[in-house]
Structures are given as structure tokens and as C-alpha cells.
Tab-separated table of C-alpha atoms and ligand atoms in Angstrom:
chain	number	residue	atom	x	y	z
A	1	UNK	CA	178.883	20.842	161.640
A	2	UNK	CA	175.560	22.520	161.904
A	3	UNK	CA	175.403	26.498	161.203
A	4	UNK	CA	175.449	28.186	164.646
A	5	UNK	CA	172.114	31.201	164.977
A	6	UNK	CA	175.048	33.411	166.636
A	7	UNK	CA	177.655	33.126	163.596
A	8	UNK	CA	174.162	34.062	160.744
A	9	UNK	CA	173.553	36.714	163.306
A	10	UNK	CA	176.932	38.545	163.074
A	11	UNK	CA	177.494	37.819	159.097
A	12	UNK	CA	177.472	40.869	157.351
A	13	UNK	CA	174.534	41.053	154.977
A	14	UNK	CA	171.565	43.197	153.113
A	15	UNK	CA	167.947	42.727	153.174
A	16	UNK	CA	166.388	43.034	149.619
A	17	UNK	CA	162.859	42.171	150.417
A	18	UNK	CA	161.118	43.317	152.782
A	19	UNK	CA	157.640	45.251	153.126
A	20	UNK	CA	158.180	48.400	155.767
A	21	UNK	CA	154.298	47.471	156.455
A	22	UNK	CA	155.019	43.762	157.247
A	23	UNK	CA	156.785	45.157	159.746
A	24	UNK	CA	154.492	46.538	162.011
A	25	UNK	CA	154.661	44.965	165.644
A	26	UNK	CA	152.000	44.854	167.756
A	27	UNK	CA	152.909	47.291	170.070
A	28	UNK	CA	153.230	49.958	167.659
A	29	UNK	CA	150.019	48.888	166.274
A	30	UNK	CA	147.912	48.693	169.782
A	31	UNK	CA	150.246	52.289	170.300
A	32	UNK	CA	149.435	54.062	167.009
A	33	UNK	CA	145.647	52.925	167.060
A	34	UNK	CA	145.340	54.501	170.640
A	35	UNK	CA	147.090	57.724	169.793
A	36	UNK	CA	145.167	57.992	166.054
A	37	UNK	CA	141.494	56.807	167.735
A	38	UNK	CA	141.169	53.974	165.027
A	39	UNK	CA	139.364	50.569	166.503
A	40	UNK	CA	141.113	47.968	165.037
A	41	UNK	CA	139.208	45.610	166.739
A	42	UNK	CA	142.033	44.270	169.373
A	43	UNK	CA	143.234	46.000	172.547
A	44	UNK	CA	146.368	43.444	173.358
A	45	UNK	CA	148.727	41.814	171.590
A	46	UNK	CA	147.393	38.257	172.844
A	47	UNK	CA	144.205	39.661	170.621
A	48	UNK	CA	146.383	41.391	167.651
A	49	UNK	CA	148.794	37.661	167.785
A	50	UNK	CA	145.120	35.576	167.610
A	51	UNK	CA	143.965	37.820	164.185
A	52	UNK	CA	146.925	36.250	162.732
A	53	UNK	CA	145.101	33.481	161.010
A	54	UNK	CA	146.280	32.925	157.061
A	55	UNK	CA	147.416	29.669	155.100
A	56	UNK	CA	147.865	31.779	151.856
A	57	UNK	CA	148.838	35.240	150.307
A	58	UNK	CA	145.213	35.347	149.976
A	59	UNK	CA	144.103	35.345	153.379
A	60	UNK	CA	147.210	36.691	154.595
A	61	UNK	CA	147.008	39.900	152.647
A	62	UNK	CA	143.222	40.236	154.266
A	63	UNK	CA	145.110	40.611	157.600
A	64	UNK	CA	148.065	42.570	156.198
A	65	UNK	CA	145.793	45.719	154.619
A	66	UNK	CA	143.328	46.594	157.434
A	67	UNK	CA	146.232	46.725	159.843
A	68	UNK	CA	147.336	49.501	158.204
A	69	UNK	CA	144.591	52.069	159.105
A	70	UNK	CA	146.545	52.984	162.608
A	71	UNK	CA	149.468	54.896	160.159
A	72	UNK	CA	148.239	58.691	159.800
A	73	UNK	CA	150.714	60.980	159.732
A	74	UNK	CA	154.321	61.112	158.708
A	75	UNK	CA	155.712	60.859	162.585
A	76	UNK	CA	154.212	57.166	162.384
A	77	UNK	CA	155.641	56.375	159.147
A	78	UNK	CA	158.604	56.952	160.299
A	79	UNK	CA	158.128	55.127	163.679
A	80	UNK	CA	157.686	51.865	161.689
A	81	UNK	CA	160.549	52.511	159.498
A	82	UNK	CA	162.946	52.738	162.370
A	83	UNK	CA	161.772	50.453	164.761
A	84	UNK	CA	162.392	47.968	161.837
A	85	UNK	CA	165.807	49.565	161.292
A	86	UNK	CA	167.142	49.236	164.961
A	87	UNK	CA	166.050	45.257	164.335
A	88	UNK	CA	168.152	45.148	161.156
A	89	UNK	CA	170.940	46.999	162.869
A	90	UNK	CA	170.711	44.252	165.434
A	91	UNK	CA	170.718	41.524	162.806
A	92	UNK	CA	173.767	42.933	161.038
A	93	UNK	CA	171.955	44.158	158.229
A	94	UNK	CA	174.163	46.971	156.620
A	95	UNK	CA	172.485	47.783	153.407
A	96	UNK	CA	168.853	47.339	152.444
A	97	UNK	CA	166.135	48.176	150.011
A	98	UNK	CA	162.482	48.338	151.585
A	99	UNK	CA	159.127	48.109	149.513
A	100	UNK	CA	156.447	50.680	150.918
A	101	UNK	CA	152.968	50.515	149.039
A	102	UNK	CA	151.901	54.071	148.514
A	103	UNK	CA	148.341	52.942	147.901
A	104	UNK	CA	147.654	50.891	150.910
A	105	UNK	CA	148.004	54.408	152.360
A	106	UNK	CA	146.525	56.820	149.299
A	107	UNK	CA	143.360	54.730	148.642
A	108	UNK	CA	142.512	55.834	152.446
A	109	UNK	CA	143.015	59.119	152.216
A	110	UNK	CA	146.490	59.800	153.598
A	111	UNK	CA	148.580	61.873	151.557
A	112	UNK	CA	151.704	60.606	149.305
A	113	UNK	CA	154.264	62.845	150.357
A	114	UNK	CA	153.133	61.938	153.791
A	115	UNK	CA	153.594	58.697	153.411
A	116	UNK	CA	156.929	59.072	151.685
A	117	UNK	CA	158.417	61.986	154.074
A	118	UNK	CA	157.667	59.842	156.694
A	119	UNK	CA	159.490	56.832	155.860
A	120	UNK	CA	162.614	58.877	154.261
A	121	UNK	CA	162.808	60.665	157.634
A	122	UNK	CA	162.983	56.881	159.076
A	123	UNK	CA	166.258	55.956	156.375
A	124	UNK	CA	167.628	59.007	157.462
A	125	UNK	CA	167.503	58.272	161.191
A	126	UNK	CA	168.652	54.609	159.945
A	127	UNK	CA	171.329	55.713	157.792
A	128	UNK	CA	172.925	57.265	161.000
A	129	UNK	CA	172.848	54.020	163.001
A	130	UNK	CA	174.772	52.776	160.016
A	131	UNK	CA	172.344	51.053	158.121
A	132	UNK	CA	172.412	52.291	154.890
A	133	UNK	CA	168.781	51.960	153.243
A	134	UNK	CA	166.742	52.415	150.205
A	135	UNK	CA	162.777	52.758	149.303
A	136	UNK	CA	161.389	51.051	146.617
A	137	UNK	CA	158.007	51.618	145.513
A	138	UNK	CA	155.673	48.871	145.409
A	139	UNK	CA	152.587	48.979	143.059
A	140	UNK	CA	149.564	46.668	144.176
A	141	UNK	CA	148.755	44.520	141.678
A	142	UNK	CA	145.038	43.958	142.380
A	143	UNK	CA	144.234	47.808	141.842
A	144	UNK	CA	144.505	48.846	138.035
A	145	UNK	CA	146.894	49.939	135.365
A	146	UNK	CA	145.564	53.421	135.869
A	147	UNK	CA	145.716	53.691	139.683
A	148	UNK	CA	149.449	52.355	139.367
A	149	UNK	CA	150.136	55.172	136.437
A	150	UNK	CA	148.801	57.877	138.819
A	151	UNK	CA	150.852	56.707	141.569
A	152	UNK	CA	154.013	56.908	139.576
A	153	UNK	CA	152.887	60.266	138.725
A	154	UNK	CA	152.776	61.127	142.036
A	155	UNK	CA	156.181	59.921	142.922
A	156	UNK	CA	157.639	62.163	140.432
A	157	UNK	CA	159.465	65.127	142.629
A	158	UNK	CA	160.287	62.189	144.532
A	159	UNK	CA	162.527	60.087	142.549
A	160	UNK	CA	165.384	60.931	144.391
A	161	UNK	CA	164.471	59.419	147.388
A	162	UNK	CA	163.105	56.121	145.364
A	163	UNK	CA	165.898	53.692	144.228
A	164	UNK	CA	163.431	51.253	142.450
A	165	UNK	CA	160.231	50.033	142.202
A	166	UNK	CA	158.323	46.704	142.516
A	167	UNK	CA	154.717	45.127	142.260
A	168	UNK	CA	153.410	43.199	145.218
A	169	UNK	CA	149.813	41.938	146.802
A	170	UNK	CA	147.745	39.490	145.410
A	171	UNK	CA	149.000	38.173	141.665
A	172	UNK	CA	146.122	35.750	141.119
A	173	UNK	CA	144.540	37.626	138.083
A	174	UNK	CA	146.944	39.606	137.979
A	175	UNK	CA	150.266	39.629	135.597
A	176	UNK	CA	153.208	41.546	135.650
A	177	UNK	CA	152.014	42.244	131.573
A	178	UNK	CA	149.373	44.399	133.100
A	179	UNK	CA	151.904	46.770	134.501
A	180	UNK	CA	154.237	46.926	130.937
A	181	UNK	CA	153.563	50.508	130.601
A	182	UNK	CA	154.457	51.503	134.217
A	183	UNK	CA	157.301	49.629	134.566
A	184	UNK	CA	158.859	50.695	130.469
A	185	UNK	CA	158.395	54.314	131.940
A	186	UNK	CA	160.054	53.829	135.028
A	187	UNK	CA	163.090	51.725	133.278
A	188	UNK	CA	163.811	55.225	130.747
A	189	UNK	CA	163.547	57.051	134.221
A	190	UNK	CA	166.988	54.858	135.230
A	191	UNK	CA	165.109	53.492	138.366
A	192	UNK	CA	165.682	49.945	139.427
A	193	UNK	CA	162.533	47.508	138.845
A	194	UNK	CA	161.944	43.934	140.263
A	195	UNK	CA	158.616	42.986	140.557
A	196	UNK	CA	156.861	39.621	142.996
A	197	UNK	CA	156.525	35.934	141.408
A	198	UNK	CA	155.099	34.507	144.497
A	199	UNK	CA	155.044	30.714	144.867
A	200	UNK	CA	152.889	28.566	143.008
A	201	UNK	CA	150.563	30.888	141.494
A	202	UNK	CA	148.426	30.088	138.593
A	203	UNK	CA	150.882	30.108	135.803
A	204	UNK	CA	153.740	31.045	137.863
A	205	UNK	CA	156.385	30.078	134.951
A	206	UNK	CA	154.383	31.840	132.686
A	207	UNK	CA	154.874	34.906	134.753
A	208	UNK	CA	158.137	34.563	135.545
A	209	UNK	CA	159.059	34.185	131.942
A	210	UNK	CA	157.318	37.685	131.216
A	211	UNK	CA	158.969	39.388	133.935
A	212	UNK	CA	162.720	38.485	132.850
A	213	UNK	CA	162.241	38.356	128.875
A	214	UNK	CA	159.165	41.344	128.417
A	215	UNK	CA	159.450	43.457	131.482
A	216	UNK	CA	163.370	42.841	131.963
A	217	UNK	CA	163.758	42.683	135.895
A	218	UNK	CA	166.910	43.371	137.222
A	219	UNK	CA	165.816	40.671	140.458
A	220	UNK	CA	162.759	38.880	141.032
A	221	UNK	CA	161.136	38.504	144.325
A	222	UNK	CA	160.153	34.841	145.229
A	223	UNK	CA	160.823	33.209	142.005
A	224	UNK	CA	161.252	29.835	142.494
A	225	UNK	CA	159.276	28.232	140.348
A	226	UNK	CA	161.905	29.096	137.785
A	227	UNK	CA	163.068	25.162	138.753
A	228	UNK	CA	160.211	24.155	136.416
A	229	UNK	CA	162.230	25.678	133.221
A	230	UNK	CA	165.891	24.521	133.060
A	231	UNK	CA	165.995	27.001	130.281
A	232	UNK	CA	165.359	30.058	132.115
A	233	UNK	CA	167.592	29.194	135.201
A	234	UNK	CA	170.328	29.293	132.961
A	235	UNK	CA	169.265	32.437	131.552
A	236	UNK	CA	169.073	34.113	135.110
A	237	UNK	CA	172.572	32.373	136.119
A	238	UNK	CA	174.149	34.073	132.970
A	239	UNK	CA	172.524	37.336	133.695
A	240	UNK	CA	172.893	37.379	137.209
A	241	UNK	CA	169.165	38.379	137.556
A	242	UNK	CA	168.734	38.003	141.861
A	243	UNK	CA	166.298	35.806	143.773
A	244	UNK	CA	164.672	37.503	146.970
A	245	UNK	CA	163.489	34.209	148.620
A	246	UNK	CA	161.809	34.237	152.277
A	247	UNK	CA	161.752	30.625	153.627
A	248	UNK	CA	159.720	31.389	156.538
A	249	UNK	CA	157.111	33.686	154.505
A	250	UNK	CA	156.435	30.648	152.331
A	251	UNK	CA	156.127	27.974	154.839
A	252	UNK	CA	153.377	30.029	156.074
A	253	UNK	CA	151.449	30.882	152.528
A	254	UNK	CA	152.120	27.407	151.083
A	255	UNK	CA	153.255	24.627	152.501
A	256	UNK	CA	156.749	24.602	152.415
A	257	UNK	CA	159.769	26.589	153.162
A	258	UNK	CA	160.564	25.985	149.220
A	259	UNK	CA	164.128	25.962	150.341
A	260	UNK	CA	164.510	22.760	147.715
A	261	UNK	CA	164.375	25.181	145.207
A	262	UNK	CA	166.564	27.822	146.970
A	263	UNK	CA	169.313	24.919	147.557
A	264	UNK	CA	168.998	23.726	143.596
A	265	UNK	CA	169.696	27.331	142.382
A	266	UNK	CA	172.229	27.654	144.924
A	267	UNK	CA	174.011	24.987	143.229
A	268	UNK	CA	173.162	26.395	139.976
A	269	UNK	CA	175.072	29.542	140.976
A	270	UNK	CA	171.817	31.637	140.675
A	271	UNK	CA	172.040	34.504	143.027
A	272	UNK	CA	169.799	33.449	145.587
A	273	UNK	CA	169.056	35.729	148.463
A	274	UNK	CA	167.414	35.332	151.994
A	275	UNK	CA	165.292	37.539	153.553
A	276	UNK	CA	162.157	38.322	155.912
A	277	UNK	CA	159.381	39.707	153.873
A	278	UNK	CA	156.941	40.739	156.347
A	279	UNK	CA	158.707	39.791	159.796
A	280	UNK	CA	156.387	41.034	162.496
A	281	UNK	CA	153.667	38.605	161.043
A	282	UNK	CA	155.477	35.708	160.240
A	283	UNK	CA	157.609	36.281	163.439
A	284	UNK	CA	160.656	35.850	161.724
A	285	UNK	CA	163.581	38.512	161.505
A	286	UNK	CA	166.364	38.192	158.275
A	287	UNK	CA	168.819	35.709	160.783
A	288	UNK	CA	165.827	33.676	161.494
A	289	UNK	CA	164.943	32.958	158.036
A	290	UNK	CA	168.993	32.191	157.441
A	291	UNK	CA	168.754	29.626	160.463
A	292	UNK	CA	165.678	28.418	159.425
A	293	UNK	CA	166.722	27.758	155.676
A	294	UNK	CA	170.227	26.558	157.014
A	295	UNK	CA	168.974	24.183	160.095
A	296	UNK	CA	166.133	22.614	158.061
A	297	UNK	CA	168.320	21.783	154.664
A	298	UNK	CA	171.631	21.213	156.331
A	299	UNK	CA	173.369	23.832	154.911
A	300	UNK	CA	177.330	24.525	155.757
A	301	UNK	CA	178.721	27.955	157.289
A	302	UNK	CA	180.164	28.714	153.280
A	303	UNK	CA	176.616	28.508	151.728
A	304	UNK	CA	175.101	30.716	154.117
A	305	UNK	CA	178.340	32.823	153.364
A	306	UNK	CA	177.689	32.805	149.815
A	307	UNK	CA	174.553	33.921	150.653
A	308	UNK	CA	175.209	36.817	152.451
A	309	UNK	CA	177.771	37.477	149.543
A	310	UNK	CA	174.939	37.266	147.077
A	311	UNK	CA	172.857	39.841	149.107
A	312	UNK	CA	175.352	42.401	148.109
A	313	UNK	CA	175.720	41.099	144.485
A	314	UNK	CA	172.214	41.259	144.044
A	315	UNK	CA	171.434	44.745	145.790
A	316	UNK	CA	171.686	48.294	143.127
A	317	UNK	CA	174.747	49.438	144.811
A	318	UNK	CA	178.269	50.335	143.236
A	319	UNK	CA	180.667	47.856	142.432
A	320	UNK	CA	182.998	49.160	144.636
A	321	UNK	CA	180.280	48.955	147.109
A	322	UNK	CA	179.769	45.567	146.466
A	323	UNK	CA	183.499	45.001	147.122
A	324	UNK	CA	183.805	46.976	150.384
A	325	UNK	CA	180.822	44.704	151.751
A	326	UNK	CA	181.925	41.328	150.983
A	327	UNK	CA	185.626	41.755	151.915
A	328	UNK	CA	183.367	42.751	155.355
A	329	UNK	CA	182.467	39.294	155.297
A	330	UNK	CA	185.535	37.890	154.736
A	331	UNK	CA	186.646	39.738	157.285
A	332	UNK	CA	184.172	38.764	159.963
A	333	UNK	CA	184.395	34.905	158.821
A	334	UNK	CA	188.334	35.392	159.294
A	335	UNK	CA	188.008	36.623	163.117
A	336	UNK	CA	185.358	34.245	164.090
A	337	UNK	CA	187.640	31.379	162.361
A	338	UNK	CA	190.621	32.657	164.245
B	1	ADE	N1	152.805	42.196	150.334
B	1	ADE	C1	153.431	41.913	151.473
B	1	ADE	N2	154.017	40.707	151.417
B	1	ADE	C2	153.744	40.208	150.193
B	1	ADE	C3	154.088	39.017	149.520
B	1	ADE	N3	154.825	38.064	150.073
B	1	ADE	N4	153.612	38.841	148.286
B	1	ADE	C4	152.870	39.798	147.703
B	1	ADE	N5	152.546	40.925	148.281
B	1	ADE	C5	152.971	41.143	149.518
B	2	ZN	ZN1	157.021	40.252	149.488
């Protein structure tokens, strides 16, 4: 029986990858450009839709950054952050950790605490809908070592609104090894650290390898090219080391859904998670990407449940936590089952 969009809908589950930029609608973006007198070039969402050209995280991260000039000041920060959260809330998303890139936003001029005030204010607003989320802070891997050091410098009377930190944008050139320092300070700090092996890059194994064995990542984001080394699936089974994998995000920067690989780890036991990435450009909210995933691989109501079960597992909550969500599942799969 195929995996109704209603039932993924109402299952219980967290997001653990997804970019509070990538979220940016049109309408807040033809809104916020009109209110902060920045020409972004298009004046209606037919026009901001059409700009949506990109057949790689190349081309699609040359869309992704410019878009960004219409956020100014902390009220629009926040905006973003809960326009996304009212989505989640309608999705059923009850716990989730967001990447922000502070210097999308400090390489233009706009302040860090502005840009972190902002979005906290957003969490907070979220929190009280009853979605309980979490910032993690995203380095950009194309800028430098330095720029990355200074930005964790930066978030330093902030760490308690900061539950991790990542690396994201483009990784062609650019290896998790160049961020060792960053990411070793960060780890004595206590703070949670994953870090993006998007698909088929240049020596994709080779990263991923570095990220679990000489970074130590508690999840990675993407990932799958681990299939290529049986050896280091098993490593990431026995660890429980999390997958954040975003079917439709890939089918539009390569040129498949990947969801092969998701299903093979699956099986594996490899915490595999689902999730939207950047949903207001891929058009794709966290149920669509389970639906998508589920529809297109023939996947059964209990391994879309594990799923969900593995987006707890894999988040940096409490075991108890952890416990209190998934007997939520159980509890939702038990009344629609009734
Ligand atoms: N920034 C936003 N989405 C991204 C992705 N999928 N990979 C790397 N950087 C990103
Ligand atoms: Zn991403």
C-alpha cells in the first residue's frame, strides 16, 4: 500500500537540515526589497520564480547569495525565521536545528548580533507555537580559514543561543581539513559540529572519511557517497553518526534524488534522515521530500516511521527527549491505525 502525503504530514518529526536563508519566499523577498530599497532585479514572483535557473550547487548557490541583500535589520531576520516556523508547525515538525550563515550577512556589512538577535527572536516566537528550535552556525567554505576563525570569534557571547555549528556553500576546493582548527576549538567549547558532504563532489569519499575519522562529526549533512566505502558505513552504523539527506535538493543539483543510497543505508540501519534544505527554492517543504523519497522508491508507512524516529535519534537533544518524541510517534501511528 502506497504511503499516503496526509499520514507523512501528521507524523511527528524534526528537521535537521535546513538553511533559514533557503527559506526565503518570494513574497518576503519582493516585501523586504521594497521596504529596504534594494533592486534585486525582479518586481513579481513570476520574475523572482524565472531567476530560479541552477542544475548544480554551483549555479544554485549564485542564485542563493545575492538574494540575500533584501535582509537588513534584525525585524527581517526574524520575519524569515518564523514564516519558516509556522510552515514547520504546519508540517508537524516539533524539534529542529536551523543553519544560518553569519557571513552571507557580515561580508555585506550587516552586523552579527543583528543577524543573530534577529533569528533568536524568530525561535523564540517559534518555540511558543510549539516548535522547539535550535541555530547552528554555518561557516562558508569558499571564504578562508581566517574569515571562519573571526566569525567564531564573533559568536562568542553568543554561544548560548548556538547549539552547533556546520560548514556549507560550495565544497569544490574546499575540504572540511581546511576548517580543523575551527571546528577542534568549537568541539572543547562542547558545541555540536556536523559539517556538508554534498553529492558527488570531487573526492567526496575522501571528504567524508576526514570529516568522521579527523574532524569527528557527530552527523553529516548529505553524505551519501559513504555507499562507495562498505568500511565506513559500518563505522557510521556502529557510531550512530546521522545522515541529513534532502531528496528533492539533490534531484535538482545532480541528477537524482540519490534516494538509492538513502534506501541502502536504511537497510544498513544507518540513521538516515529526511529533510528540506533550502525549501522555498526547491519548492519542497520537509513532508514533500518524505512523499517524494517514499512515492518514488516505494517505501512502506514503517520506513518512513523509522525515519521520523531517526530524526529524533539523530537531533542533540536529551535522551529522555528522544524518548518523549518517538513514543509521540507511536502514539500518532496508533490513532491513525485505530
Ligand atoms: N547552502 C545552502 N544549501 C546548501 C547545500 N545544499 N550545500 C551547501 N551549501 C548550501
Ligand atoms: Zn544544505
Amino acid at each position: 500500500m502506497s504511503v499516503s502525503k496526509e499520514f507523512l504530514k501528521g507524523l511527528p518529526k524534526a528537521e535537521l537540515h535546513l538553511h533559514l536563508e533557503g527559506t526565503l519566499e518570494p513574497e518576503l523577498k519582493l516585501r523586504l526589497a521594497q521596504k529596504n530599497h534594494v533592486d534585486i532585479g525582479q518586481s513579481t514572483i513570476e520574475e523572482v520564480k524565472a531567476s530560479y535557473q541552477f542544475d548544480s550547487l554551483t549555479s544554485f548557490l549564485m542564485v542563493y547569495y545575492p538574494a540575500m541583500n533584501v535582509l537588513q535589520d534584525e525585524e527581517d531576520f526574524c520575519a524569515l525565521a518564523v514564516d519558516y516556523l509556522k510552515k514547520a508547525k504546519d508540517h508537524n515538525v516539533k524539534h529542529c536545528e536551523l543553519f544560518f550563515d553569519p557571513q552571507a550577512h557580515t561580508s555585506r556589512g550587516v552586523p552579527f548580533e543583528t543577524v543573530i538577535n534577529g533569528y533568536y527572536k524568530g525561535i523564540e516566537i517559534g518555540r511558543e507555537m510549539g516548535v522547539d528550535a535550535h541555530l547552528i552556525m554555518c561557516f562558508l567554505r569558499d571564504m578562508s580559514a581566517d574569515s571562519a576563525m573571526e566569525t567564531w570569534k564573533a559568536a562568542q557571547p553568543y554561544l548560548n543561543k548556538i547549539l552547533g555549528i556546520g560548514l556549507d556553500s560550495d565544497e569544490r576546493d574546499n575540504p572540511p581539513l581546511k576548517f580543523a582548527e575551527v571546528f577542534d576549538l568549537a568541539k572543547k567549547k562542547g558545541v555540536h559540529v556536523s559539517m556538508h558532504c554534498d553529492i558527488d563532489q570531487i573526492n567526496s569519499i575522501g571528504h567524508i572519511y576526514d570529516v568522521i575519522h579527523k574532524i569527528g562529526v557527530e552527523r553529516i549533512d548529505h553524505g551519501t557517497n559513504i555507499v562507495e566505502d562498505p568500511a565506513l558505513v559500518d563505522y557510521v552504523v556502529d557510531h550512530k553518526i546521522g545522515f541529513t539527506c534532502c531528496p528533492v535538493s539533490n534531484s535538482f543539483v545532480t541528477e537524482d534524488m540519490k534516494g538509492r543510497e538513502m534506501v541502502y543505508l536504511l537497510q544498513r540501519g544507518a540513521l538516515v534522515t529526511v529533510n528540506s534544505d533550502d525549501p522555498a527554492y526547491f519548492q519542497s517543504y520537509i513532508s514533500d521530500d518524505y512523499y517524494a523519497l517514499a512515492t518514488k522508491y516505494h517505501l512502506s508507512e514503517d520506513d518512513m516511521i523509522q525515519i521520523a524516529k531517526n530524526s529524533f535519534n539523530a537531533s542533540w537533544i536529551s535522551e529522555e527527549a528522544k524518548k518523549r518524541y518517538i513514543r509521540m510517534i507511536d502514539e500518532y501511528v496508533a490513532s491513525v491505525r485505530a
